[in-house]
Short mmCIF file of C-alpha atoms in Angstrom, two decimals:
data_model
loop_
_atom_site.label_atom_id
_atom_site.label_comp_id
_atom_site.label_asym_id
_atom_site.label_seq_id
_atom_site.Cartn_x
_atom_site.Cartn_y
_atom_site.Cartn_z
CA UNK A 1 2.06 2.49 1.03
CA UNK A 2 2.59 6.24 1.56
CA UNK A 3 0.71 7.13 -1.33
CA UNK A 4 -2.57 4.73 -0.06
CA UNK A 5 -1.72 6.69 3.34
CA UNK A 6 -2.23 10.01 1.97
CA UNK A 7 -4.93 8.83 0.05
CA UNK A 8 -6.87 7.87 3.24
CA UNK A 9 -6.04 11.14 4.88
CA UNK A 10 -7.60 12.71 2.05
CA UNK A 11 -10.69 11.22 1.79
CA UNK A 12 -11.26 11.25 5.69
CA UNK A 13 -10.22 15.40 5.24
CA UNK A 14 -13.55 17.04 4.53
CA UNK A 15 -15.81 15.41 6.87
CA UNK A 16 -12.62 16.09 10.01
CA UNK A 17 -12.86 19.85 8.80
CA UNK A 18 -16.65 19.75 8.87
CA UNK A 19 -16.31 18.49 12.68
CA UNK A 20 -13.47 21.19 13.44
CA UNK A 21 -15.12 23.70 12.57
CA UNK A 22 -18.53 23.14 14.38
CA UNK A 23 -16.64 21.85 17.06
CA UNK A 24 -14.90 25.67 17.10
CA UNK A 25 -18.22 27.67 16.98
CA UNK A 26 -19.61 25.71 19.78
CA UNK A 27 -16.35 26.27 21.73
CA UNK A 28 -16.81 29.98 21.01
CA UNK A 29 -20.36 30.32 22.43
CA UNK A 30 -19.69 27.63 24.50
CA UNK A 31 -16.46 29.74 26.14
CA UNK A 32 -18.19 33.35 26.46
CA UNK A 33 -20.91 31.69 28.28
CA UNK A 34 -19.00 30.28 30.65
CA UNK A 35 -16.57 33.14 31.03
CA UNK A 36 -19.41 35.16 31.92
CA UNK A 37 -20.99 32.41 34.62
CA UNK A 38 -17.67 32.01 35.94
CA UNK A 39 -16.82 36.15 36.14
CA UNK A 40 -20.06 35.99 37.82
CA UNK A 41 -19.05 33.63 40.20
CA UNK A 42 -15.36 35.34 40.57
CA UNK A 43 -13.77 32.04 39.14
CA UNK A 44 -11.43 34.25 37.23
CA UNK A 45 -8.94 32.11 36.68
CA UNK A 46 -11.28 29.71 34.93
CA UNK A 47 -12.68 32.85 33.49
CA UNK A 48 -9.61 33.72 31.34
CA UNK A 49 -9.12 30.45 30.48
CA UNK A 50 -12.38 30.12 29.06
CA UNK A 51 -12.20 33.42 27.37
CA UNK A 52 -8.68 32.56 25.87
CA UNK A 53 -9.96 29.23 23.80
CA UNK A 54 -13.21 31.22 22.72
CA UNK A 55 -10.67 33.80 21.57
CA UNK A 56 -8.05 30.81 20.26
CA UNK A 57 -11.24 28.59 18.17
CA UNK A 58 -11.63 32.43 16.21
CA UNK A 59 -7.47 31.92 15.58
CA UNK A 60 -7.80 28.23 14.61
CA UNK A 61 -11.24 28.80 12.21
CA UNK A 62 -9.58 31.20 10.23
CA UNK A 63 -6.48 29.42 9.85
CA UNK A 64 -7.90 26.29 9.14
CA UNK A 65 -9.33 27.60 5.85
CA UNK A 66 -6.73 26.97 3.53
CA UNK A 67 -4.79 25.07 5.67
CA UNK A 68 -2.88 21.91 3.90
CA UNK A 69 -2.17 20.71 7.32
CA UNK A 70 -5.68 19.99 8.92
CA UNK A 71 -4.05 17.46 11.31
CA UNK A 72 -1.87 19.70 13.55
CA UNK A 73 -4.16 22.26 13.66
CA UNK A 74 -6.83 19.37 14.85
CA UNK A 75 -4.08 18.87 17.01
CA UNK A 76 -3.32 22.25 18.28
CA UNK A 77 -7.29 22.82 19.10
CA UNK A 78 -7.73 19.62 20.88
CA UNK A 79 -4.63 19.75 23.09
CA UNK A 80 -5.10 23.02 24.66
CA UNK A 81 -9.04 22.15 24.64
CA UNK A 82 -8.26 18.49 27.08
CA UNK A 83 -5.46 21.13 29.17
CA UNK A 84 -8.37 23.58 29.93
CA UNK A 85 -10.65 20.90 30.34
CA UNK A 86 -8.37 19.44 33.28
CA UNK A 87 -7.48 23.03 34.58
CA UNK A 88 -12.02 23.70 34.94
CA UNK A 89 -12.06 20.36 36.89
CA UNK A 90 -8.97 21.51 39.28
CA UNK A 91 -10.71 24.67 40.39
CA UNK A 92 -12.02 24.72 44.06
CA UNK A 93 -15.19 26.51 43.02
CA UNK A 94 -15.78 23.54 40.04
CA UNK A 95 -19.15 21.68 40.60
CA UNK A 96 -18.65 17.85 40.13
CA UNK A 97 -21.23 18.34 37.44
CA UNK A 98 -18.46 19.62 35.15
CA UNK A 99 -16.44 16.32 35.18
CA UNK A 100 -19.32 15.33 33.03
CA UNK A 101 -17.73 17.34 30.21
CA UNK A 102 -14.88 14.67 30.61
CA UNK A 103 -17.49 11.94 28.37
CA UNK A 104 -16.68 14.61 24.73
CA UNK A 105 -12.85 13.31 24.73
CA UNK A 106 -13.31 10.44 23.53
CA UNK A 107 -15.67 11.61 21.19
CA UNK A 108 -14.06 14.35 19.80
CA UNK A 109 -10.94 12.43 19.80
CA UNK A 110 -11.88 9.85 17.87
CA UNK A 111 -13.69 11.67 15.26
CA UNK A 112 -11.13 14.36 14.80
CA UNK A 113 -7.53 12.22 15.01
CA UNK A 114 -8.72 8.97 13.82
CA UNK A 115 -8.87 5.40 15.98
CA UNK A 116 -5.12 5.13 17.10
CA UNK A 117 -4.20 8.82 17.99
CA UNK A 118 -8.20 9.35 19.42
CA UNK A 119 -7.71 6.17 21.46
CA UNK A 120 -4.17 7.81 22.90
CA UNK A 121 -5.27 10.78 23.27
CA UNK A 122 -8.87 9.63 24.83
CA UNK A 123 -6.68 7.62 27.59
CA UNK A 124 -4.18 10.14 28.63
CA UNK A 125 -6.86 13.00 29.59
CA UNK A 126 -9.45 10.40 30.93
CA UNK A 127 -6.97 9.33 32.95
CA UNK A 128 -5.93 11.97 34.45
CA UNK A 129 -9.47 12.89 34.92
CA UNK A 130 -10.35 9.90 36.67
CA UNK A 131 -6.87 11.08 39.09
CA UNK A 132 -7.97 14.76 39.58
CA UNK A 133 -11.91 13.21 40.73
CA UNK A 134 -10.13 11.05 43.38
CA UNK A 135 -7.64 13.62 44.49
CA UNK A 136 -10.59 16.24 44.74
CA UNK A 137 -13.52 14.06 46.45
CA UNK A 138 -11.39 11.40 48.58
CA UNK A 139 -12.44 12.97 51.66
CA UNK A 140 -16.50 13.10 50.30
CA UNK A 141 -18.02 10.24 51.57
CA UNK A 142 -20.88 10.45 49.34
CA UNK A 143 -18.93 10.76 46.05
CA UNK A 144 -17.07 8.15 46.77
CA UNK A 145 -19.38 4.97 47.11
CA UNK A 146 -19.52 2.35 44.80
CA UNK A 147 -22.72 3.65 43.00
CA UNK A 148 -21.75 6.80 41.77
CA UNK A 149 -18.21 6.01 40.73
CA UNK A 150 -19.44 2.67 39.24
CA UNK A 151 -21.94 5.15 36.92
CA UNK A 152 -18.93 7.43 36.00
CA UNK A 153 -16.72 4.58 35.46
CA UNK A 154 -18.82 2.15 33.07
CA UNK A 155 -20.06 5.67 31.43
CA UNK A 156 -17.55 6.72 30.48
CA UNK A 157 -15.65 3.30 29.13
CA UNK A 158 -19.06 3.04 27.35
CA UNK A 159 -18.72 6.10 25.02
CA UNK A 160 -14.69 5.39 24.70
CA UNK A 161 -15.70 2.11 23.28
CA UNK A 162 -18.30 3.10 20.99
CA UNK A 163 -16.28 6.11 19.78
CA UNK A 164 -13.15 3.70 18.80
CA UNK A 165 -15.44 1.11 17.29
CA UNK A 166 -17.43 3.36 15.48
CA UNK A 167 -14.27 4.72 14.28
CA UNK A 168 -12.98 1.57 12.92
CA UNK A 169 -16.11 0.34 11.23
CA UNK A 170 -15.58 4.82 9.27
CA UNK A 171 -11.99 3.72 8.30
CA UNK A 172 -12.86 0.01 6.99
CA UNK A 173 -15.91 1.50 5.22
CA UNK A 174 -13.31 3.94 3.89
CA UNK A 175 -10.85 2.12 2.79
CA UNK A 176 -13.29 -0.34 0.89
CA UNK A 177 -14.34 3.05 -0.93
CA UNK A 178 -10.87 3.78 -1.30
CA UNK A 179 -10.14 0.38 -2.62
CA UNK A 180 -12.79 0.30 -5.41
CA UNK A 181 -11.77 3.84 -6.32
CA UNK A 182 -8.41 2.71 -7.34
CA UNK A 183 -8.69 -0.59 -8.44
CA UNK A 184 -9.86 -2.42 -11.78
CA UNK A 185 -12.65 -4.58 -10.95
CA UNK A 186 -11.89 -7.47 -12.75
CA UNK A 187 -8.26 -7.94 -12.63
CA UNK A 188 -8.17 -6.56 -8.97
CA UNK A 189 -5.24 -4.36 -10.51
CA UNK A 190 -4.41 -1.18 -9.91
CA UNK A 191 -6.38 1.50 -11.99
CA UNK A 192 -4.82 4.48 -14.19
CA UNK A 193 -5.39 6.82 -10.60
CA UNK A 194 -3.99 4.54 -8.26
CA UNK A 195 -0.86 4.26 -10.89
CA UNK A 196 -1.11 8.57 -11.04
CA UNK A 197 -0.94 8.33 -7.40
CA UNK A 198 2.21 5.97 -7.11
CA UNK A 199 4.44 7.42 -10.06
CA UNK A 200 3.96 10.68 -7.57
CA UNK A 201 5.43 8.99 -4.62
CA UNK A 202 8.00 7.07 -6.99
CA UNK A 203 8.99 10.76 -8.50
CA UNK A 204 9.65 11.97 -4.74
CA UNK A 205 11.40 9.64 -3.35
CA UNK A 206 13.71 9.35 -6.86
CA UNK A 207 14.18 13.15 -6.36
CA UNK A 208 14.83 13.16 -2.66
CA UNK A 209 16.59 9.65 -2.90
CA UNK A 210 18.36 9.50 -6.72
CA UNK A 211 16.60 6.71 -7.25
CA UNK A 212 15.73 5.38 -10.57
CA UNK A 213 12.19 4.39 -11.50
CA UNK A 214 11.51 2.49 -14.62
CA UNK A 215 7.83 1.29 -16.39
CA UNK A 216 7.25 -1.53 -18.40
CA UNK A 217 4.22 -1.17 -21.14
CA UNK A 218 2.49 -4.26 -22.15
CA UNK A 219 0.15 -5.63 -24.34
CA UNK A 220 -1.75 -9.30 -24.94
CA UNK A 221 -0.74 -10.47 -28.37
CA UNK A 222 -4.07 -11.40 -30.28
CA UNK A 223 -5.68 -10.98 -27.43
CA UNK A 224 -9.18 -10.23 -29.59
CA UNK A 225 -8.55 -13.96 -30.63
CA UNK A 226 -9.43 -15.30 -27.71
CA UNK A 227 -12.64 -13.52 -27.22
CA UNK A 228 -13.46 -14.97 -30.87
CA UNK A 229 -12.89 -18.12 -30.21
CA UNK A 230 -13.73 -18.65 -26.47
CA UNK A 231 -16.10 -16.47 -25.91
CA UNK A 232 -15.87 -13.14 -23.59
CA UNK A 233 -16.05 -15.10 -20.35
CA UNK A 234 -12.62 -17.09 -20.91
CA UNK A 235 -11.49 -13.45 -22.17
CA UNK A 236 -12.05 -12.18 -18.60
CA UNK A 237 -10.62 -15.78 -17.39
CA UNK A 238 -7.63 -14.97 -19.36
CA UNK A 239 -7.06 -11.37 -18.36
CA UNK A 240 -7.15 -12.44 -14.68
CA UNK A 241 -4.77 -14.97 -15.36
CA UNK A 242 -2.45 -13.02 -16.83
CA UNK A 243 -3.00 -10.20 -13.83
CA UNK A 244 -1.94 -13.03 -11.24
CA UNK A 245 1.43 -13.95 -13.12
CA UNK A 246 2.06 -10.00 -12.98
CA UNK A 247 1.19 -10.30 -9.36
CA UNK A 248 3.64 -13.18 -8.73
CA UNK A 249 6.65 -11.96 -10.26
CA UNK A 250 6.79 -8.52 -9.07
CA UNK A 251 8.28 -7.08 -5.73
CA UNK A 252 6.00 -5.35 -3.34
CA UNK A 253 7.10 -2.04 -3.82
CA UNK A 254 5.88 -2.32 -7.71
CA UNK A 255 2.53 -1.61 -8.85
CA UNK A 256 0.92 -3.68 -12.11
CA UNK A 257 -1.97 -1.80 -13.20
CA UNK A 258 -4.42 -2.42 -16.42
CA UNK A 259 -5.02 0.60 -18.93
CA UNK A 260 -8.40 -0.94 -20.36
CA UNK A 261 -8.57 -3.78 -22.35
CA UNK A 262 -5.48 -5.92 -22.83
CA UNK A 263 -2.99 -3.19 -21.72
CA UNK A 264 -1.18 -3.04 -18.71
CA UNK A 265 1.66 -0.94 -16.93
CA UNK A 266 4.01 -1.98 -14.42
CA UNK A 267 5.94 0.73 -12.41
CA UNK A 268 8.99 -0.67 -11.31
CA UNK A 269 10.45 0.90 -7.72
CA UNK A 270 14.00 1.72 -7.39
CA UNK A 271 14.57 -0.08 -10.95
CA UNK A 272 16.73 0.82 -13.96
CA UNK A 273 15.86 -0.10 -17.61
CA UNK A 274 18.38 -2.82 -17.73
CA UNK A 275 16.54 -4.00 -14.31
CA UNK A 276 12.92 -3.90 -15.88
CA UNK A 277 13.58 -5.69 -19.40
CA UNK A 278 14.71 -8.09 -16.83
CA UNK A 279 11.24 -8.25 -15.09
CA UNK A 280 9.34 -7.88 -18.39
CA UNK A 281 11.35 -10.56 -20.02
CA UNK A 282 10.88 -12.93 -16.81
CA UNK A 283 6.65 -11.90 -17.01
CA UNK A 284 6.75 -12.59 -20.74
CA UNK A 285 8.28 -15.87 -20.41
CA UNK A 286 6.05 -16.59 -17.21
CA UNK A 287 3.44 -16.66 -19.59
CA UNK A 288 4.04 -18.32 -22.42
CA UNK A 289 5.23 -21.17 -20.16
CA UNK A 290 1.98 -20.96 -18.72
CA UNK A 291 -1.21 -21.21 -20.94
CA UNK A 292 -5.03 -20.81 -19.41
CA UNK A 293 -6.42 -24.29 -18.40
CA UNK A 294 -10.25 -23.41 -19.84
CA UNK A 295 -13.16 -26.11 -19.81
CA UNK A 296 -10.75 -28.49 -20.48
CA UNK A 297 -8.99 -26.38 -23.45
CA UNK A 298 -5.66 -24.58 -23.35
CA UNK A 299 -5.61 -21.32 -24.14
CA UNK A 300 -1.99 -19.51 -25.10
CA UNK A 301 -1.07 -16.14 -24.94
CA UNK A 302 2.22 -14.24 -25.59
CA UNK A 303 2.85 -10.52 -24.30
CA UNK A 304 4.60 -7.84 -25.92
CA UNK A 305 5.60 -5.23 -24.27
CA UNK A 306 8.14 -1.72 -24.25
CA UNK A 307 10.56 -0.08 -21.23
CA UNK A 308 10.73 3.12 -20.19
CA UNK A 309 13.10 4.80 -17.55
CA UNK A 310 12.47 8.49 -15.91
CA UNK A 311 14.86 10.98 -16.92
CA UNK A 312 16.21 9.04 -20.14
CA UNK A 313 12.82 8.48 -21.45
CA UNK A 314 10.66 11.16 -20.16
CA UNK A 315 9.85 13.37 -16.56
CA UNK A 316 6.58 12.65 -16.24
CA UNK A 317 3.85 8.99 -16.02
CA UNK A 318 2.40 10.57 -19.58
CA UNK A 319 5.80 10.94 -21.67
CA UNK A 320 6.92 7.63 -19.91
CA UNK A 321 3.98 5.56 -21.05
CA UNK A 322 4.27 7.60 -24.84
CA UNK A 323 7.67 6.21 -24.83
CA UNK A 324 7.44 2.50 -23.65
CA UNK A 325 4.40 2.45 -25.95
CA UNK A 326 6.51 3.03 -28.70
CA UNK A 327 8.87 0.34 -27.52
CA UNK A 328 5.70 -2.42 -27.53
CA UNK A 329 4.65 -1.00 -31.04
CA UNK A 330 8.39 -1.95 -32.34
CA UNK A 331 7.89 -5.20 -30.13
CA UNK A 332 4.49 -5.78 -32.19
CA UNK A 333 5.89 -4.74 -35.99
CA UNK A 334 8.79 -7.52 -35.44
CA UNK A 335 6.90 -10.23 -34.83
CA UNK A 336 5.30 -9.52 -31.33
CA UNK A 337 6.27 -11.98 -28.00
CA UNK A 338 9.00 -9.75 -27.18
CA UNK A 339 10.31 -6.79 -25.38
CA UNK A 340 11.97 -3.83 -27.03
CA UNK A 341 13.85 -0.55 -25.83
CA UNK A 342 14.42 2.28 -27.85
CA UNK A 343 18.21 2.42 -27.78
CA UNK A 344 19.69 6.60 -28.62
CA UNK A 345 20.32 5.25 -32.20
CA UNK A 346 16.83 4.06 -32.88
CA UNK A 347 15.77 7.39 -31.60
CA UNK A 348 18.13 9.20 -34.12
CA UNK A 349 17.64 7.24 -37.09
#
């Protein structure tokens, strides 16, 4: 889950520092013009304000370069920009034309910390907006009729509403991209980068943790058989059915992926080698217990298939999958529908 997490955040990276940084040039021009208006006007205390995020967007655009942590400078930007925001509508000398600026929270918000924090954030300095209006026009008849607030009110609700759903139809669009990325069309598996992705998170948490993490190589015994003698569409048949039997007897926290072809991985969380001969074993009789029902024929399989554990077996998803390969190539050479492990002895001799 962390690892489809970060994924997201990735994806959704480029286009946030895309909006940051425009976003930081307009506050620029945007905050010398004003500083000189208000200067003008001998608002200096709104003055230096608006001189100090001009000067603060430079800061920000230059960190945000390199940055690996986009999201709290989006957050230290938009913070101090909502504060200043509220500070230009306290002034006495502040038009009520400037509580118009009020309608880019939500907005920016949205598009720069994503549908939950945007929302948040969006409601705490509208809010407080909305308090500051009625605290500074109470006693102004004219401001406060139904008309003009009603426009404000439904205005501004408007945009907040559009800016969260807009939001949510980005992240569903992007996680369908993210799902196709990372998943094997046919099986609905995971693919060979989704599995990169989790043996990362599984190699973090066993470092942080001392967890173990263990694979489990596996392989469709004559699986070019069935193609032959079925044709390729009970060949895909049979390769979903064997993906839902891995799907059915694995936790949540593992990950069954397909190589290509008849090969498959399973990375096993928080599981020793003893632990996943267990789950292969349970898979492999799952089944042969359990032939393909197709047009009225039954079509049996058998898997073989080879363990692999990190640290005993290798430190990295490449040497782990070299070495439980080499346990499913002993499982095929003596007599296939079985699992092997290559036990210190094997390795010596």
């Amino acid at each position: 889950m962390d690892s489809y997490l970060e994924s997201r955040k990735q994806l959704a990276r480029p286009y946030r520092k895309a909006v940051l940084k425009s976003l930081l040039g307009l506050t620029l021009v945007a905050g010398l013009i004003f500083f000189t208006l208000n200067i003008q006007k001998q608002n200096y205390p709104l003055a230096l304000a608006e001189l100090g995020m001009a000067i603060y967007s430079v800061i920000i655009y230059v960190a945000i370069r390199r940055t690996r942590h986009l999201e709290r400078w989006v957050l230290a930007y938009l913070l101090p920009f909502c504060i200043t925001m509220m500070f230009a509508l306290t002034t006495p000398r502040a038009t009520s034309t400037v509580f118009a600026w009020v309608l880019l929270i939500p907005i920016l918000s949205h598009l720069l910390l994503g549908r939950r924090l945007g929302l948040w954030v969006s409601g705490v300095f509208m809010t407080t907006a909305a308090i500051i209006f009625y605290s500074k026009y109470r006693d102004v008849p004219e401001m406060m009729t139904a008309l003009p607030i009603a426009n404000m009110g439904i205005m501004a609700l408007t945009i907040l509403a559009f800016s969260h759903i807009y939001e949510i139809t980005r992240e569903q669009s992007e996680n369908r991209l993210l799902k196709l990325a990372q998943t094997d069309p046919l099986t609905g598996l995971a693919n060979r980068a989704r599995l990169n992705e989790a043996f990362d998170q599984q190699l973090k948490l066993s470092q942080r943790e001392g967890t173990p993490v263990s694979l489990i190589a596996l392989d469709i015994d004559h699986f070019k058989s069935v193609n032959d003698r079925f044709g390729h569409d009970a060949g895909d048949l049979a390769l979903e059915h064997v993906a839902q039997i891995f799907q059915s007897r694995i936790r949540a926290t593992d990950l069954a992926s397909r190589m290509g072809g008849e090969e498959f991985v399973i990375l096993l969380h928080n599981s020793s080698t003893a632990q996943a001969m267990k789950v292969a074993q349970k898979i492999r009789h799952a089944l042969e217990q359990e032939p393909l029902d197709y047009q009225g024929q039954t079509i049996a399989m058998t898997l073989s298939g080879g363990v692999a554990e990190l640290g005993q077996d290798g430190h990295d998803l490449r040497s782990l999958i070299s070495h439980a390969d080499r346990c499913l190539y002993k499982a095929k050479a003596s007599g296939r529908n079985r699992i092997e492990q290559i036990q210190p002895a094997d390795v010596i001799a």
